[in-house]
Amino acid sequence: MINVGRSLLFYVGYFTAMLLIGVLFLPIAPFLPLAARYRLLNLYNYFLMVWFRIACGVHYEIQGRENIPSGPCVIQANHQCEWETVFLQVMKPPVCTVLKRELLRIPVFGWGLRLLRPISLDRSKPARAMKQVLTQGVERLGTGLSVLIFPEGTRVDPGVRKRYNKSGSVVACRAGVPVLPVAHNAGERWPGRHWVKRPGVLRVRIGPPIATEGRTPDEVLVDVEAWIEGQLQEISEVPRPVAR
């Protein structure tokens, strides 16, 4: 019952902050340069990081911030819940996120997303989506933005393993930028399929950048998956499945 009460309190702050951002910041954000627009709208993500910790009794243990490169990169992380999409926005701003198009239709939240130049995909057309990721991803990197791509493609529950997609590695190789791997156990604190949050330690590990120059996307993907899965073996409370 304590976790239910904490979760209700969290969502009161969650939706109140979203409404305030929508009323106060969305009307002026379109008139700002992209960098300033990102800083303004990213205040919501900073608030959620702090509020989740306070309201739900979660302690963050983040390692590897010194590995974050100064220039653009392709960020690849395991995807368990909404929390990592928030954290990765504040970890290395500004970042362009590859996401499903349906998210842009959510009132207020989706309107803000549109202003941050995401790469929105129609997942019912995988061939077109792949081409869109490659062309727009390289273009965004060329403008100095980093690109966030979840190699699993969708949320995966803790303790479940899904095949990694190489689209992020292809984009990084084509643009000649490194891949920044990130592993976390956020789904154990913020379940992806249930609204009740769980107190405890949320662990994040940011790895050394993985070079792409002179390498194939398949080679890069092997390194990305090996690093992320190796870290998950160490930080996850839910046992990881054996690789097939």
PDB file of N, CA, C and O in Angstrom, residues 152-185:
ATOM      1  N   GLU A 152      16.776  -2.585 -29.123  1.00  0.00           N
ATOM      2  CA  GLU A 152      15.742  -3.620 -29.002  1.00  0.00           C
ATOM      3  C   GLU A 152      14.468  -3.223 -29.738  1.00  0.00           C
ATOM      4  O   GLU A 152      13.608  -4.068 -29.994  1.00  0.00           O
ATOM      5  N   GLY A 153      14.316  -1.927 -30.040  1.00  0.00           N
ATOM      6  CA  GLY A 153      13.193  -1.460 -30.838  1.00  0.00           C
ATOM      7  C   GLY A 153      11.918  -1.200 -30.062  1.00  0.00           C
ATOM      8  O   GLY A 153      11.064  -0.444 -30.518  1.00  0.00           O
ATOM      9  N   THR A 154      11.759  -1.806 -28.912  1.00  0.00           N
ATOM     10  CA  THR A 154      10.568  -1.626 -28.099  1.00  0.00           C
ATOM     11  C   THR A 154      10.914  -1.935 -26.645  1.00  0.00           C
ATOM     12  O   THR A 154      12.026  -2.396 -26.347  1.00  0.00           O
ATOM     13  N   ARG A 155       9.977  -1.676 -25.725  1.00  0.00           N
ATOM     14  CA  ARG A 155      10.243  -1.966 -24.322  1.00  0.00           C
ATOM     15  C   ARG A 155      10.329  -3.471 -24.085  1.00  0.00           C
ATOM     16  O   ARG A 155       9.517  -4.241 -24.606  1.00  0.00           O
ATOM     17  N   VAL A 156      11.310  -3.855 -23.291  1.00  0.00           N
ATOM     18  CA  VAL A 156      11.531  -5.261 -22.970  1.00  0.00           C
ATOM     19  C   VAL A 156      11.588  -5.391 -21.450  1.00  0.00           C
ATOM     20  O   VAL A 156      12.356  -4.696 -20.786  1.00  0.00           O
ATOM     21  N   ASP A 157      10.766  -6.258 -20.893  1.00  0.00           N
ATOM     22  CA  ASP A 157      10.705  -6.425 -19.446  1.00  0.00           C
ATOM     23  C   ASP A 157      12.037  -6.917 -18.880  1.00  0.00           C
ATOM     24  O   ASP A 157      12.777  -7.654 -19.551  1.00  0.00           O
ATOM     25  N   PRO A 158      12.366  -6.549 -17.641  1.00  0.00           N
ATOM     26  CA  PRO A 158      13.553  -7.085 -16.985  1.00  0.00           C
ATOM     27  C   PRO A 158      13.519  -8.613 -16.993  1.00  0.00           C
ATOM     28  O   PRO A 158      12.473  -9.230 -16.778  1.00  0.00           O
ATOM     29  N   GLY A 159      14.667  -9.221 -17.273  1.00  0.00           N
ATOM     30  CA  GLY A 159      14.726 -10.672 -17.315  1.00  0.00           C
ATOM     31  C   GLY A 159      14.363 -11.269 -18.654  1.00  0.00           C
ATOM     32  O   GLY A 159      14.380 -12.486 -18.829  1.00  0.00           O
ATOM     33  N   VAL A 160      14.031 -10.420 -19.630  1.00  0.00           N
ATOM     34  CA  VAL A 160      13.701 -10.876 -20.983  1.00  0.00           C
ATOM     35  C   VAL A 160      14.749 -10.322 -21.936  1.00  0.00           C
ATOM     36  O   VAL A 160      15.232  -9.208 -21.773  1.00  0.00           O
ATOM     37  N   ARG A 161      15.111 -11.128 -22.917  1.00  0.00           N
ATOM     38  CA  ARG A 161      16.121 -10.683 -23.887  1.00  0.00           C
ATOM     39  C   ARG A 161      15.540 -10.710 -25.292  1.00  0.00           C
ATOM     40  O   ARG A 161      14.874 -11.676 -25.679  1.00  0.00           O
ATOM     41  N   LYS A 162      15.785  -9.653 -26.042  1.00  0.00           N
ATOM     42  CA  LYS A 162      15.271  -9.523 -27.396  1.00  0.00           C
ATOM     43  C   LYS A 162      16.439  -9.243 -28.345  1.00  0.00           C
ATOM     44  O   LYS A 162      17.434  -8.631 -27.951  1.00  0.00           O
ATOM     45  N   ARG A 163      16.312  -9.673 -29.558  1.00  0.00           N
ATOM     46  CA  ARG A 163      17.365  -9.473 -30.552  1.00  0.00           C
ATOM     47  C   ARG A 163      17.623  -7.991 -30.783  1.00  0.00           C
ATOM     48  O   ARG A 163      16.674  -7.199 -30.894  1.00  0.00           O
ATOM     49  N   TYR A 164      18.887  -7.607 -30.856  1.00  0.00           N
ATOM     50  CA  TYR A 164      19.260  -6.215 -31.083  1.00  0.00           C
ATOM     51  C   TYR A 164      19.231  -5.903 -32.575  1.00  0.00           C
ATOM     52  O   TYR A 164      19.656  -6.697 -33.406  1.00  0.00           O
ATOM     53  N   ASN A 165      18.727  -4.710 -32.884  1.00  0.00           N
ATOM     54  CA  ASN A 165      18.676  -4.240 -34.260  1.00  0.00           C
ATOM     55  C   ASN A 165      19.931  -3.415 -34.561  1.00  0.00           C
ATOM     56  O   ASN A 165      20.415  -2.679 -33.708  1.00  0.00           O
ATOM     57  N   LYS A 166      20.443  -3.522 -35.766  1.00  0.00           N
ATOM     58  CA  LYS A 166      21.707  -2.853 -36.086  1.00  0.00           C
ATOM     59  C   LYS A 166      21.536  -1.465 -36.707  1.00  0.00           C
ATOM     60  O   LYS A 166      22.522  -0.857 -37.130  1.00  0.00           O
ATOM     61  N   SER A 167      20.321  -0.924 -36.732  1.00  0.00           N
ATOM     62  CA  SER A 167      20.112   0.375 -37.382  1.00  0.00           C
ATOM     63  C   SER A 167      20.967   1.470 -36.738  1.00  0.00           C
ATOM     64  O   SER A 167      21.535   2.320 -37.427  1.00  0.00           O
ATOM     65  N   GLY A 168      21.063   1.465 -35.411  1.00  0.00           N
ATOM     66  CA  GLY A 168      21.875   2.476 -34.741  1.00  0.00           C
ATOM     67  C   GLY A 168      23.339   2.368 -35.101  1.00  0.00           C
ATOM     68  O   GLY A 168      24.032   3.377 -35.282  1.00  0.00           O
ATOM     69  N   SER A 169      23.831   1.150 -35.219  1.00  0.00           N
ATOM     70  CA  SER A 169      25.230   0.946 -35.594  1.00  0.00           C
ATOM     71  C   SER A 169      25.476   1.365 -37.041  1.00  0.00           C
ATOM     72  O   SER A 169      26.541   1.906 -37.364  1.00  0.00           O
ATOM     73  N   VAL A 170      24.490   1.151 -37.903  1.00  0.00           N
ATOM     74  CA  VAL A 170      24.622   1.579 -39.300  1.00  0.00           C
ATOM     75  C   VAL A 170      24.704   3.098 -39.373  1.00  0.00           C
ATOM     76  O   VAL A 170      25.550   3.662 -40.086  1.00  0.00           O
ATOM     77  N   VAL A 171      23.829   3.786 -38.644  1.00  0.00           N
ATOM     78  CA  VAL A 171      23.840   5.253 -38.637  1.00  0.00           C
ATOM     79  C   VAL A 171      25.186   5.770 -38.133  1.00  0.00           C
ATOM     80  O   VAL A 171      25.778   6.692 -38.719  1.00  0.00           O
ATOM     81  N   ALA A 172      25.682   5.192 -37.047  1.00  0.00           N
ATOM     82  CA  ALA A 172      26.951   5.639 -36.475  1.00  0.00           C
ATOM     83  C   ALA A 172      28.096   5.422 -37.453  1.00  0.00           C
ATOM     84  O   ALA A 172      28.971   6.291 -37.616  1.00  0.00           O
ATOM     85  N   CYS A 173      28.124   4.266 -38.114  1.00  0.00           N
ATOM     86  CA  CYS A 173      29.194   3.984 -39.077  1.00  0.00           C
ATOM     87  C   CYS A 173      29.135   4.917 -40.274  1.00  0.00           C
ATOM     88  O   CYS A 173      30.160   5.403 -40.757  1.00  0.00           O
ATOM     89  N   ARG A 174      27.943   5.196 -40.757  1.00  0.00           N
ATOM     90  CA  ARG A 174      27.798   6.091 -41.918  1.00  0.00           C
ATOM     91  C   ARG A 174      28.210   7.520 -41.573  1.00  0.00           C
ATOM     92  O   ARG A 174      28.776   8.227 -42.405  1.00  0.00           O
ATOM     93  N   ALA A 175      27.903   7.941 -40.351  1.00  0.00           N
ATOM     94  CA  ALA A 175      28.232   9.311 -39.945  1.00  0.00           C
ATOM     95  C   ALA A 175      29.650   9.425 -39.391  1.00  0.00           C
ATOM     96  O   ALA A 175      30.141  10.540 -39.192  1.00  0.00           O
ATOM     97  N   GLY A 176      30.291   8.299 -39.112  1.00  0.00           N
ATOM     98  CA  GLY A 176      31.649   8.325 -38.573  1.00  0.00           C
ATOM     99  C   GLY A 176      31.720   8.818 -37.144  1.00  0.00           C
ATOM    100  O   GLY A 176      32.700   9.444 -36.741  1.00  0.00           O
ATOM    101  N   VAL A 177      30.675   8.528 -36.355  1.00  0.00           N
ATOM    102  CA  VAL A 177      30.659   8.945 -34.948  1.00  0.00           C
ATOM    103  C   VAL A 177      30.647   7.696 -34.071  1.00  0.00           C
ATOM    104  O   VAL A 177      30.241   6.617 -34.509  1.00  0.00           O
ATOM    105  N   PRO A 178      31.072   7.812 -32.808  1.00  0.00           N
ATOM    106  CA  PRO A 178      31.074   6.641 -31.931  1.00  0.00           C
ATOM    107  C   PRO A 178      29.678   6.295 -31.414  1.00  0.00           C
ATOM    108  O   PRO A 178      28.759   7.109 -31.463  1.00  0.00           O
ATOM    109  N   VAL A 179      29.559   5.081 -30.923  1.00  0.00           N
ATOM    110  CA  VAL A 179      28.351   4.646 -30.225  1.00  0.00           C
ATOM    111  C   VAL A 179      28.622   4.723 -28.728  1.00  0.00           C
ATOM    112  O   VAL A 179      29.664   4.263 -28.251  1.00  0.00           O
ATOM    113  N   LEU A 180      27.690   5.329 -27.990  1.00  0.00           N
ATOM    114  CA  LEU A 180      27.797   5.403 -26.538  1.00  0.00           C
ATOM    115  C   LEU A 180      26.811   4.398 -25.936  1.00  0.00           C
ATOM    116  O   LEU A 180      25.608   4.624 -25.962  1.00  0.00           O
ATOM    117  N   PRO A 181      27.298   3.280 -25.392  1.00  0.00           N
ATOM    118  CA  PRO A 181      26.388   2.276 -24.832  1.00  0.00           C
ATOM    119  C   PRO A 181      25.982   2.610 -23.397  1.00  0.00           C
ATOM    120  O   PRO A 181      26.785   3.097 -22.606  1.00  0.00           O
ATOM    121  N   VAL A 182      24.721   2.345 -23.073  1.00  0.00           N
ATOM    122  CA  VAL A 182      24.195   2.609 -21.730  1.00  0.00           C
ATOM    123  C   VAL A 182      23.378   1.400 -21.280  1.00  0.00           C
ATOM    124  O   VAL A 182      22.554   0.892 -22.042  1.00  0.00           O
ATOM    125  N   ALA A 183      23.619   0.955 -20.041  1.00  0.00           N
ATOM    126  CA  ALA A 183      22.856  -0.147 -19.466  1.00  0.00           C
ATOM    127  C   ALA A 183      22.218   0.310 -18.154  1.00  0.00           C
ATOM    128  O   ALA A 183      22.802   1.122 -17.426  1.00  0.00           O
ATOM    129  N   HIS A 184      21.039  -0.194 -17.845  1.00  0.00           N
ATOM    130  CA  HIS A 184      20.335   0.227 -16.625  1.00  0.00           C
ATOM    131  C   HIS A 184      19.325  -0.842 -16.215  1.00  0.00           C
ATOM    132  O   HIS A 184      18.983  -1.729 -17.009  1.00  0.00           O
ATOM    133  N   ASN A 185      18.851  -0.741 -14.985  1.00  0.00           N
ATOM    134  CA  ASN A 185      17.807  -1.654 -14.492  1.00  0.00           C
ATOM    135  C   ASN A 185      16.536  -0.886 -14.131  1.00  0.00           C
ATOM    136  O   ASN A 185      15.815  -1.240 -13.201  1.00  0.00           O
TER     137      ASN A 185
END
